Coordinates of C-alpha atoms in Angstrom, one line a residue:
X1 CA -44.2 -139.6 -118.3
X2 CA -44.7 -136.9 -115.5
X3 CA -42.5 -134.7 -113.7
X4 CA -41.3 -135.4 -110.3
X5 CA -43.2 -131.7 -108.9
X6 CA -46.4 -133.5 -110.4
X7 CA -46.2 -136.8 -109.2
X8 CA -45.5 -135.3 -105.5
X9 CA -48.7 -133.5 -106.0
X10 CA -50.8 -136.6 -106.8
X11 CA -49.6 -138.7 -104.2
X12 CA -50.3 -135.6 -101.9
X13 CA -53.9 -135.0 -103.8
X14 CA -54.9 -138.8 -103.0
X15 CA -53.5 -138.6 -99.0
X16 CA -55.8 -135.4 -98.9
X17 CA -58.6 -136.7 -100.3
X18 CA -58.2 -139.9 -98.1
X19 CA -57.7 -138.0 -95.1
X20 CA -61.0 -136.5 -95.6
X21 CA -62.8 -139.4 -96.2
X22 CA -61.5 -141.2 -93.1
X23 CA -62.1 -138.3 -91.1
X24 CA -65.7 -137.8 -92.3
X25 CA -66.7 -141.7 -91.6
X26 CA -64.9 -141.6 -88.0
X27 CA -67.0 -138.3 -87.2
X28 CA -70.3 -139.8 -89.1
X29 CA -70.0 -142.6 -86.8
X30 CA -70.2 -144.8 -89.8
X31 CA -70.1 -148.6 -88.7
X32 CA -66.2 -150.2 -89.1
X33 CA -67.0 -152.9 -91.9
X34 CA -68.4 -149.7 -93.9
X35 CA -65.2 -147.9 -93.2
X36 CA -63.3 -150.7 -94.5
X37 CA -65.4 -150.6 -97.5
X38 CA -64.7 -146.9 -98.4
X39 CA -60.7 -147.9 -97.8
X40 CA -61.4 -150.1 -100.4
X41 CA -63.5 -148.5 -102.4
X42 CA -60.7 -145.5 -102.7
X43 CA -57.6 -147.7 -103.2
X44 CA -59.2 -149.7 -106.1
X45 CA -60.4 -145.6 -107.3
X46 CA -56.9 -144.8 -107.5
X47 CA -55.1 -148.0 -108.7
X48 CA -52.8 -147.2 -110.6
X49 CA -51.1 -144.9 -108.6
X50 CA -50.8 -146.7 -105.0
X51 CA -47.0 -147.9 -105.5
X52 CA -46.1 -144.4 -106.5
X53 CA -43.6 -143.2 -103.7
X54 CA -44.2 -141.4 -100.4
X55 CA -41.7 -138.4 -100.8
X56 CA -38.9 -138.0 -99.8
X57 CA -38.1 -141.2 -101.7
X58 CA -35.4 -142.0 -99.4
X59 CA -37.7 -143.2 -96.7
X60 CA -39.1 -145.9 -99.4
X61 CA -42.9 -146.0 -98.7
X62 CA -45.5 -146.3 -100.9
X63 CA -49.0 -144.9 -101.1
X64 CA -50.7 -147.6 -100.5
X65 CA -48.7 -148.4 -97.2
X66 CA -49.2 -144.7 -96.1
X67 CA -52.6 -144.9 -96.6
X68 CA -52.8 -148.3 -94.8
X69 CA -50.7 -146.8 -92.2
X70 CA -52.9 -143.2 -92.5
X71 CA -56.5 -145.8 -92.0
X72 CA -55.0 -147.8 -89.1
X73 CA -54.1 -144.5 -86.5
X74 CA -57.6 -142.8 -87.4
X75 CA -58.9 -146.4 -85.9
X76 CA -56.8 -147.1 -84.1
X77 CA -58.9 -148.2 -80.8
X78 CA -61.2 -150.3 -83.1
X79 CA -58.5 -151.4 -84.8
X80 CA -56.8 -153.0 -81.4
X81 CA -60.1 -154.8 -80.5
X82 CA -59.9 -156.7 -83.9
X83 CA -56.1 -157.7 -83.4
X84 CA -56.8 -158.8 -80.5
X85 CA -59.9 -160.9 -81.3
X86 CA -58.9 -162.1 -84.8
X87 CA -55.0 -161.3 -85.5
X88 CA -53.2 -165.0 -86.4
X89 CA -50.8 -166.2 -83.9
X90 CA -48.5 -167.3 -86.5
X91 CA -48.5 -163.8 -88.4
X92 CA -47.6 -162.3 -85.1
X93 CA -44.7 -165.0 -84.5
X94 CA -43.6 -164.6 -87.7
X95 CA -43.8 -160.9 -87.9
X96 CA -41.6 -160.8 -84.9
X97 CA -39.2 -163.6 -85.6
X98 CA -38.1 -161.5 -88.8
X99 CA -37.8 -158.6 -86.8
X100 CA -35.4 -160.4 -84.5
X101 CA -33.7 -161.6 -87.5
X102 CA -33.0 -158.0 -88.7
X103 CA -31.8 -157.1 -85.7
X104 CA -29.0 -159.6 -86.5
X105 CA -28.4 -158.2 -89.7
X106 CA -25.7 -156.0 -90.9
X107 CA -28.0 -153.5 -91.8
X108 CA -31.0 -153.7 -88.7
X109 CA -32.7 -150.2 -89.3
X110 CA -33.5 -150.9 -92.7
X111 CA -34.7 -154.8 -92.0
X112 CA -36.2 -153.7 -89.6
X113 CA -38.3 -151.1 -91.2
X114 CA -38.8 -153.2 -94.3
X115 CA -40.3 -155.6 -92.2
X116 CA -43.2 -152.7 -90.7
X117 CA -43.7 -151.9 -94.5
X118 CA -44.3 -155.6 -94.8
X119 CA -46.6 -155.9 -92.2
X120 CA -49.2 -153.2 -93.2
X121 CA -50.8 -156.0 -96.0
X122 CA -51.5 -157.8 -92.9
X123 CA -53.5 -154.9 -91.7
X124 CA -54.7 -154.9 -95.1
X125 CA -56.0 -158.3 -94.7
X126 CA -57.8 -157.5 -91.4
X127 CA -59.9 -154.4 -93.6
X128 CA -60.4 -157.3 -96.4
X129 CA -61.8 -159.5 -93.8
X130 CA -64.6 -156.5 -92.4
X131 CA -65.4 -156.0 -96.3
X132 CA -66.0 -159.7 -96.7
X133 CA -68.4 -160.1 -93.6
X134 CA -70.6 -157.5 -95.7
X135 CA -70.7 -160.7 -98.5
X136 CA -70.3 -158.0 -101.5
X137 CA -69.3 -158.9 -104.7
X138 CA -65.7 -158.3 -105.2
X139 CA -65.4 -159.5 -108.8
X140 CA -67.4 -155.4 -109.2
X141 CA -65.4 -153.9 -106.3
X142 CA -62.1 -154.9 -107.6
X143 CA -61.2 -157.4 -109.9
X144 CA -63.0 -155.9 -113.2
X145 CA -62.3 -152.2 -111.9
X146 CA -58.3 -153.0 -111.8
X147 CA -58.5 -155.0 -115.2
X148 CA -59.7 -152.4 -116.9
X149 CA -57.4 -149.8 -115.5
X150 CA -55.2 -152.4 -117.0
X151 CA -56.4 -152.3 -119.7
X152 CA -56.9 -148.4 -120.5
X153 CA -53.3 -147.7 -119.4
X154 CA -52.0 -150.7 -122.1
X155 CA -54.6 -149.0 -124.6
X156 CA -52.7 -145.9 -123.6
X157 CA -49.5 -147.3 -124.0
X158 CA -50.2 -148.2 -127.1
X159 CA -51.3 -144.9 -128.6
X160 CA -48.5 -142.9 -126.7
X161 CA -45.7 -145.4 -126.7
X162 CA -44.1 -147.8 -124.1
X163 CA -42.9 -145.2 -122.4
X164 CA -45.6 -143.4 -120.7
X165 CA -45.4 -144.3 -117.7
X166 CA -46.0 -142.4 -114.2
X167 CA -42.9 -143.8 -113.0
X168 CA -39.6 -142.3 -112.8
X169 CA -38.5 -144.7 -115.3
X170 CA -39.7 -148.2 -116.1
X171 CA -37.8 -151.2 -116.8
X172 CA -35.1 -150.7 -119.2
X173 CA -36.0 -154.5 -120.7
X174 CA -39.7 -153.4 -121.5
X175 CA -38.5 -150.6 -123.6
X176 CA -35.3 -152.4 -124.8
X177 CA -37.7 -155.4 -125.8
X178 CA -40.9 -153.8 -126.7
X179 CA -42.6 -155.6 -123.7
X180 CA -46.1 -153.7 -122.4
X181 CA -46.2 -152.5 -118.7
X182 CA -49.2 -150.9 -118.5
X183 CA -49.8 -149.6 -115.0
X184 CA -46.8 -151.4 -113.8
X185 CA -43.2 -150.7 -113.4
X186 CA -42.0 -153.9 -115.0
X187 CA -43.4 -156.5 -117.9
X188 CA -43.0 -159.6 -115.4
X189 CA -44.9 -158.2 -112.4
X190 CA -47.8 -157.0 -114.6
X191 CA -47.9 -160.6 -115.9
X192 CA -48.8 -161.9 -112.6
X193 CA -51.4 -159.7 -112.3
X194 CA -52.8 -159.9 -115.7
X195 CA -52.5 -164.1 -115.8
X196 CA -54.0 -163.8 -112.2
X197 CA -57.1 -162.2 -113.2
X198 CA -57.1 -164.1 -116.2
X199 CA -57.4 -167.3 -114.1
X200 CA -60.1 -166.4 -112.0
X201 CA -62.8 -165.4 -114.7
X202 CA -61.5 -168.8 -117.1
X203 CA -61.9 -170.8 -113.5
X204 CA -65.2 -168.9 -113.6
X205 CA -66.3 -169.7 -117.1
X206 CA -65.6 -173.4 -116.8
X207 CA -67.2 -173.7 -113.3
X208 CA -70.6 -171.8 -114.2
X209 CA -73.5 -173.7 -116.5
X210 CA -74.1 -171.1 -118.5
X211 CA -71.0 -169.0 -120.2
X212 CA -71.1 -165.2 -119.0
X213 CA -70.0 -163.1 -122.0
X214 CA -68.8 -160.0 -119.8
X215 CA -66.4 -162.8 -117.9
X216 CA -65.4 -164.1 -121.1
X217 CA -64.5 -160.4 -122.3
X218 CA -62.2 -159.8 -119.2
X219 CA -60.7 -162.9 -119.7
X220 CA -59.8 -162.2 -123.1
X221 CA -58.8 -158.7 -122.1
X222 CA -56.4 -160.4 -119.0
X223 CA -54.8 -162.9 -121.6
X224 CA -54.4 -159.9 -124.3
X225 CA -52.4 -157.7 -122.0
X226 CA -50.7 -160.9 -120.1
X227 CA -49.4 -162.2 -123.8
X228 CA -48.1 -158.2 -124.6
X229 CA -45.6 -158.5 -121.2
X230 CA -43.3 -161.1 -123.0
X231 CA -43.4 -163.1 -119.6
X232 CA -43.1 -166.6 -119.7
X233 CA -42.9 -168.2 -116.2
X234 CA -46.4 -166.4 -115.3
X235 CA -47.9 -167.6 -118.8
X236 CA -46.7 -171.4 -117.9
X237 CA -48.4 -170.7 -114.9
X238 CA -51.4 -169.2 -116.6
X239 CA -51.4 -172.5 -119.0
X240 CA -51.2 -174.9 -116.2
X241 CA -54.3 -173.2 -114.2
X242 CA -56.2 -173.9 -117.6
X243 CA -55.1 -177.5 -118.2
X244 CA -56.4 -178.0 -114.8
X245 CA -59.7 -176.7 -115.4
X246 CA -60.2 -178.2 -119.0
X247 CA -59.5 -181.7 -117.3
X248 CA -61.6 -181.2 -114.3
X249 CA -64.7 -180.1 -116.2
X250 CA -64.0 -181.8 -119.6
X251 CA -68.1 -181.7 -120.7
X252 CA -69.1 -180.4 -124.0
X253 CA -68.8 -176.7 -123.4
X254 CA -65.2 -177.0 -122.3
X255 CA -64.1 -179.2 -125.4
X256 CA -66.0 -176.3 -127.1
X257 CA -63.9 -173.6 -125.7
X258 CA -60.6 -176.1 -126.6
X259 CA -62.0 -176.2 -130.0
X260 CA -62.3 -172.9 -130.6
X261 CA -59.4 -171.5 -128.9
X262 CA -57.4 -173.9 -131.0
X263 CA -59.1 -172.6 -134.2
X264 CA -58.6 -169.3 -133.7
X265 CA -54.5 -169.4 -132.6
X266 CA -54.5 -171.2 -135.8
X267 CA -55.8 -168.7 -137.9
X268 CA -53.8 -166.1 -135.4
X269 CA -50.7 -167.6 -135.8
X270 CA -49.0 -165.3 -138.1
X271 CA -49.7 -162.9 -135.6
X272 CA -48.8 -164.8 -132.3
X273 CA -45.7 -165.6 -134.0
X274 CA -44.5 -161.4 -133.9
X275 CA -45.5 -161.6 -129.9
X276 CA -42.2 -161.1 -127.9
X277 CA -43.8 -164.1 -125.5
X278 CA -43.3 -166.3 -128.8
X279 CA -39.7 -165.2 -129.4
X280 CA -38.5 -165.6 -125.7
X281 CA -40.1 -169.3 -125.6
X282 CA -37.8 -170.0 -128.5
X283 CA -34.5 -168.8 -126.5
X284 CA -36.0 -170.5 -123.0
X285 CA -33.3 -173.0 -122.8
X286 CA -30.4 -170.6 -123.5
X287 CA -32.0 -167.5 -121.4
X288 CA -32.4 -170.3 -118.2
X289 CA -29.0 -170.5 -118.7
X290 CA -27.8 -167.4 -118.5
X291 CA -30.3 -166.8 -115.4
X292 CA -28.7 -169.7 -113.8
X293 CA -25.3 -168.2 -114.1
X294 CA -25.9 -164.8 -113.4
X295 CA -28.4 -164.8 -110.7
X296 CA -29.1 -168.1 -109.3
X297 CA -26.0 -169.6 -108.3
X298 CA -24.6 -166.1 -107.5
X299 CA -27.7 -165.5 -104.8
X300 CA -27.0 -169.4 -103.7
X301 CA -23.4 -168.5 -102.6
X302 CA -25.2 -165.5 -100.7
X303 CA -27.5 -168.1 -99.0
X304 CA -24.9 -170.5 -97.8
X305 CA -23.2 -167.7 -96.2
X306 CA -26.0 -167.0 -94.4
X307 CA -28.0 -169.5 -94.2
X308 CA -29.9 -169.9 -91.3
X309 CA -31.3 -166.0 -90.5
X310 CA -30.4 -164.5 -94.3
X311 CA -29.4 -160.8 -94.9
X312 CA -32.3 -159.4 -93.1
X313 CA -35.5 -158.8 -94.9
X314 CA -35.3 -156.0 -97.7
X315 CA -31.4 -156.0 -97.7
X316 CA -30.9 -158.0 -100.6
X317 CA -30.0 -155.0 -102.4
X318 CA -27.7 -153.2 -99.9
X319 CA -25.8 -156.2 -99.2
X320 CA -24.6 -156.9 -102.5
X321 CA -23.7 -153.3 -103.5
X322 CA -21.9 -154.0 -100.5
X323 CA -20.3 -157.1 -100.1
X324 CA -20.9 -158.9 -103.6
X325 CA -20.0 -155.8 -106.2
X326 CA -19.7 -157.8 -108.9
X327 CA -23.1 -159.4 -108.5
X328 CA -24.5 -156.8 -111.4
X329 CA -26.5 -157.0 -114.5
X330 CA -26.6 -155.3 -117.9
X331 CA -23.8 -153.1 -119.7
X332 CA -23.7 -150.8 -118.0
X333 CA -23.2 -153.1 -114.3
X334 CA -26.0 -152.2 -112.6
X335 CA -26.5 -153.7 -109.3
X336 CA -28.8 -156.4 -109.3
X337 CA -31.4 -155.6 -107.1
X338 CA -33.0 -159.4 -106.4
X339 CA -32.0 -162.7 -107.6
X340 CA -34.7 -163.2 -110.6
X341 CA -36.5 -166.0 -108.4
X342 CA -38.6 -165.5 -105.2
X343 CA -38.3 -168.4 -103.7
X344 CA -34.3 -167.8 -103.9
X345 CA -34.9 -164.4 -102.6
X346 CA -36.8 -165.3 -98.9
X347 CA -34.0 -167.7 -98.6
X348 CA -31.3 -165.0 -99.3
X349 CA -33.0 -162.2 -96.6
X350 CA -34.9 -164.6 -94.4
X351 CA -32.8 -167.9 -94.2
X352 CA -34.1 -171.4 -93.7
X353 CA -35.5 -169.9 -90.7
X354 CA -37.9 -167.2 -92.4
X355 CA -38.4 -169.4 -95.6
X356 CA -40.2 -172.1 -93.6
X357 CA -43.0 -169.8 -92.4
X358 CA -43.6 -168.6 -95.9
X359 CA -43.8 -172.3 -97.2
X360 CA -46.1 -173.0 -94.1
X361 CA -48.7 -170.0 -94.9
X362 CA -48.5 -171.2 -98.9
X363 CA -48.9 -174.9 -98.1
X364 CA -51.8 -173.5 -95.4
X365 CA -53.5 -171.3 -98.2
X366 CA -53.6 -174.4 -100.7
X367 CA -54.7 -177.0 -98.3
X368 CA -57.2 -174.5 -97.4
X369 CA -61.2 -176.6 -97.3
X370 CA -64.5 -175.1 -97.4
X371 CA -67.0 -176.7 -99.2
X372 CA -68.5 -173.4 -101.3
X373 CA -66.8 -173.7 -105.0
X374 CA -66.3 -170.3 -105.4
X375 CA -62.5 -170.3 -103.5
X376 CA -61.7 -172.5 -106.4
X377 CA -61.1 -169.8 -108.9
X378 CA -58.6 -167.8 -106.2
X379 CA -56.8 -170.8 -105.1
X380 CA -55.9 -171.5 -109.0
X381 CA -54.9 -167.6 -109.3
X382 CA -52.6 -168.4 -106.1
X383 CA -50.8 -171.2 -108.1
X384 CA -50.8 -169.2 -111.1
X385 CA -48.7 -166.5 -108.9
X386 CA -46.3 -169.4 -107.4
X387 CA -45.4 -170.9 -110.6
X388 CA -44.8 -167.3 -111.7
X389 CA -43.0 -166.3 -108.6
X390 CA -40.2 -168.6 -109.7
X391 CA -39.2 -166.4 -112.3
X392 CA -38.8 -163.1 -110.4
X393 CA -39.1 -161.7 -106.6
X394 CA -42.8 -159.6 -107.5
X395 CA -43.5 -158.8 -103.7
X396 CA -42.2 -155.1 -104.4
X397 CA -45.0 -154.3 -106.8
X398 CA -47.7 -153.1 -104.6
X399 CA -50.4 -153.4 -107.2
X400 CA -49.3 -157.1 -107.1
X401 CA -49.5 -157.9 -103.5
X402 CA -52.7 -155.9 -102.8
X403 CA -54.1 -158.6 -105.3
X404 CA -52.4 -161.6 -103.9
X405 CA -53.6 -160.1 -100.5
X406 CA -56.9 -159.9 -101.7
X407 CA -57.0 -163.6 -103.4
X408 CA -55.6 -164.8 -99.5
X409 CA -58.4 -163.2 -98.1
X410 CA -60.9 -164.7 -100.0
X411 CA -60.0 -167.8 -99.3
X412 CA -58.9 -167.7 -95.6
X413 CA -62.2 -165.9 -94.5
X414 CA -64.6 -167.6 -97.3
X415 CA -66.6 -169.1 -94.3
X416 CA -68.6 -165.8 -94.0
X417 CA -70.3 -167.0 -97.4
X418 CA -71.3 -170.7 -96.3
X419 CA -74.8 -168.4 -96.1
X420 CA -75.8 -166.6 -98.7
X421 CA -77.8 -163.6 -98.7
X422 CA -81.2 -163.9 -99.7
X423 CA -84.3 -161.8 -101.4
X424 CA -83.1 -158.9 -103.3
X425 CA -79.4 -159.3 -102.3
X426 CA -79.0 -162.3 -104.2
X427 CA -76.4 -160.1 -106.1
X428 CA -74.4 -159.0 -103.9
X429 CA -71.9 -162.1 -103.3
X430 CA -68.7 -163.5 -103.9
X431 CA -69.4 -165.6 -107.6
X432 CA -71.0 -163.7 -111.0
X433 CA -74.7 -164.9 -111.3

């Protein structure tokens, strides 16, 4: 664990060293989509530190956002020309209908500026959309470069302790529990992005002819760390992505894979048995419970009395250490900073109002047609996050959302790979080859 001087001079290290590389490609003249690249390119670089904190923490911005934030004024003139020629009516609508919302709210400043902060990943998606036109491969540019950050900080974690962390603390359940974090701040949002992965490269090894051992190594890698979380709701979610798959290509190299899978958790199971995953499945009925009680039906009682515009986005937290004291959690009664279920928590901050546009752009993501297979493996890691999302409000984790934003991306703007580049660039697109 660092210090708080240290951290501050990270985050400022990487805005530097950002601000240069902007800089250099607006006064290079370098073409927009290649701009977008290096964005890229530089967030992925510096993964595992793009949630860290903006200081002063009061203002409650992470890197990531300032360095959206930081990309969008440098371009800002080409940057109005793309709005204007591809920004989403409904994002704009919905952008400003929760706006209005937290202008109704008891708290406005803060809904209202959660609600900018919110809005930056749909910048994010525009840059995403500029990379994608250059038809690169972004199973190299992000997926396996963030999986094995993942990787080396659970490796890291494991040498050093649970504890070491670059946070100012981490959840007090990981360490209480001995459940992995990794890069993240908390054992259920790094199970998203671990089962998420994971679910691309098994979509990927089922859909492919011939089995790609570097996929299969990831995969194993993704499942490895997922597993070490103790998080159940993203590993049913995990499970059900791969039921899917086994049944929709059930040929002799998937009953294969069954086989073997089933050989070796047999031979393993002494060992899966001293997972934490394996020990919370046992209490699942009794911890649902408890969830129910504590945190559902509390967060319900908050809905009905507010039902139609919610709290205001991001004001979960304020309102209850406001209005709802005894809504806490723990011994020692800390306030209980989201409900334990996302779908609970849009309805809490955004009402029926905000809620439906989120079930709109989900049910518009899954009903989503192209007719290239290779959206297939993103639309399963989008599930995979729903079923998962059920269990706990993840949309604070940047790491998580800039992968979720990614997946979206993929999938909303996979036309651009209906041609596929030819020659010597056969490489460079969307599906391992």
């Amino acid at each position: 664990m660092i210090s708080v001087n240290q951290r501050i001079l990270l985050v400022a290290l990487i805005i530097l060293i950002a601000l240069f590389i902007f800089v250099n490609d607006l006064l290079t003249n370098k073409p927009f989509k290649l701009k977008c690249l290096n964005f890229v390119k530089l967030t992925v670089l510096f993964f595992p530190f793009i949630d860290l904190k903006i200081p002063p923490s009061e203002i409650d911005t992470k890197l990531l956002e300032a360095l959206i934030f930081i990309f969008f004024i440098i371009n800002f003139k080409t940057f109005t020309k793309r709005l204007k020629k591809f920004a989403s009516k409904e994002v704009i609508i919905f952008i400003v209908v929760l706006i209005i919302m937290g202008l109704f709210s008891l708290f406005p400043l803060h809904a209202v500026f959660s609600v900018f902060r919110f809005s930056t990943f749909f910048i994010l998606l525009l840059i995403l959309r500029e990379v994608i036109t250059l038809k690169v491969n972004f199973y190299d540019l992000i997926f396996d470069k963030i999986l094995i950050w993942a990787f080396l900080f659970y490796v890291l974690q494991l040498i050093f302790g649970i504890d070491f962390t670059f946070y100012n603390s981490l959840n007090s359940i990981s360490l209480r529990d001995m459940r992995y974090t990794s890069f993240a701040q908390d054992p259920q949002k790094l199970a998203q992005i671990a089962y998420m992965l994971g679910a691309i490269y098994v979509v990927n090894i089922f859909s492919n002819k011939t089995l790609n051992k570097k996929m299969l190594f990831l995969a194993l890698i993704a499942i490895i760390i997922g597993l070490s979380t103790g998080s159940r709701g993203s590993l049913v979610g995990f499970l059900f992505a791969c039921i899917v798959m086994f049944f929709y290509k059930l040929n002799l190299k998937s009953i294969f894979i069954i086989f073997i899978i089933s050989l070796g958790s047999w031979f393993l199971i002494d060992y899966i048995q001293t997972l934490q995953v394996y020990n919370r499945l046992s209490h699942f009925e009794s911890d649902f419970d408890g969830r129910l009680e504590s945190f559902w039906l509390q967060a319900l009682n908050i809905f009905f009395d507010n039902y139609l515009i919610g709290v205001g986005t991001g004001n979960f937290e304020l309102y209850v250490s406001n209005f709802h004291k005894a809504f806490t959690y723990g011994p020692e009664g800390n306030t209980v900073d989201q409900p334990e279920n996302g779908y609970l928590m849009w309805l809490v901050e955004t009402g029926i109002i905000g809620t439906c546009f989120y079930l709109y752009f989900i049910i518009k993501i899954l009903l989503y047609k192209n007719a290239q297979s290779f959206i297939k493996p993103f639309k399963i890691a989008f599930i995979v996050w729903l079923i998962g999302f059920i269990s706990v409000y993840s949309l604070t984790d940047v790491k998580l959302t800039y992968i979720l934003t990614v997946i979206i991306a993929l999938v909303h703007y996979s036309t651009y790979y209906n041609t596929l580049p030819s020659g010597n660039n056969k490489k460079i697109y969307l599906t391992y080859r």
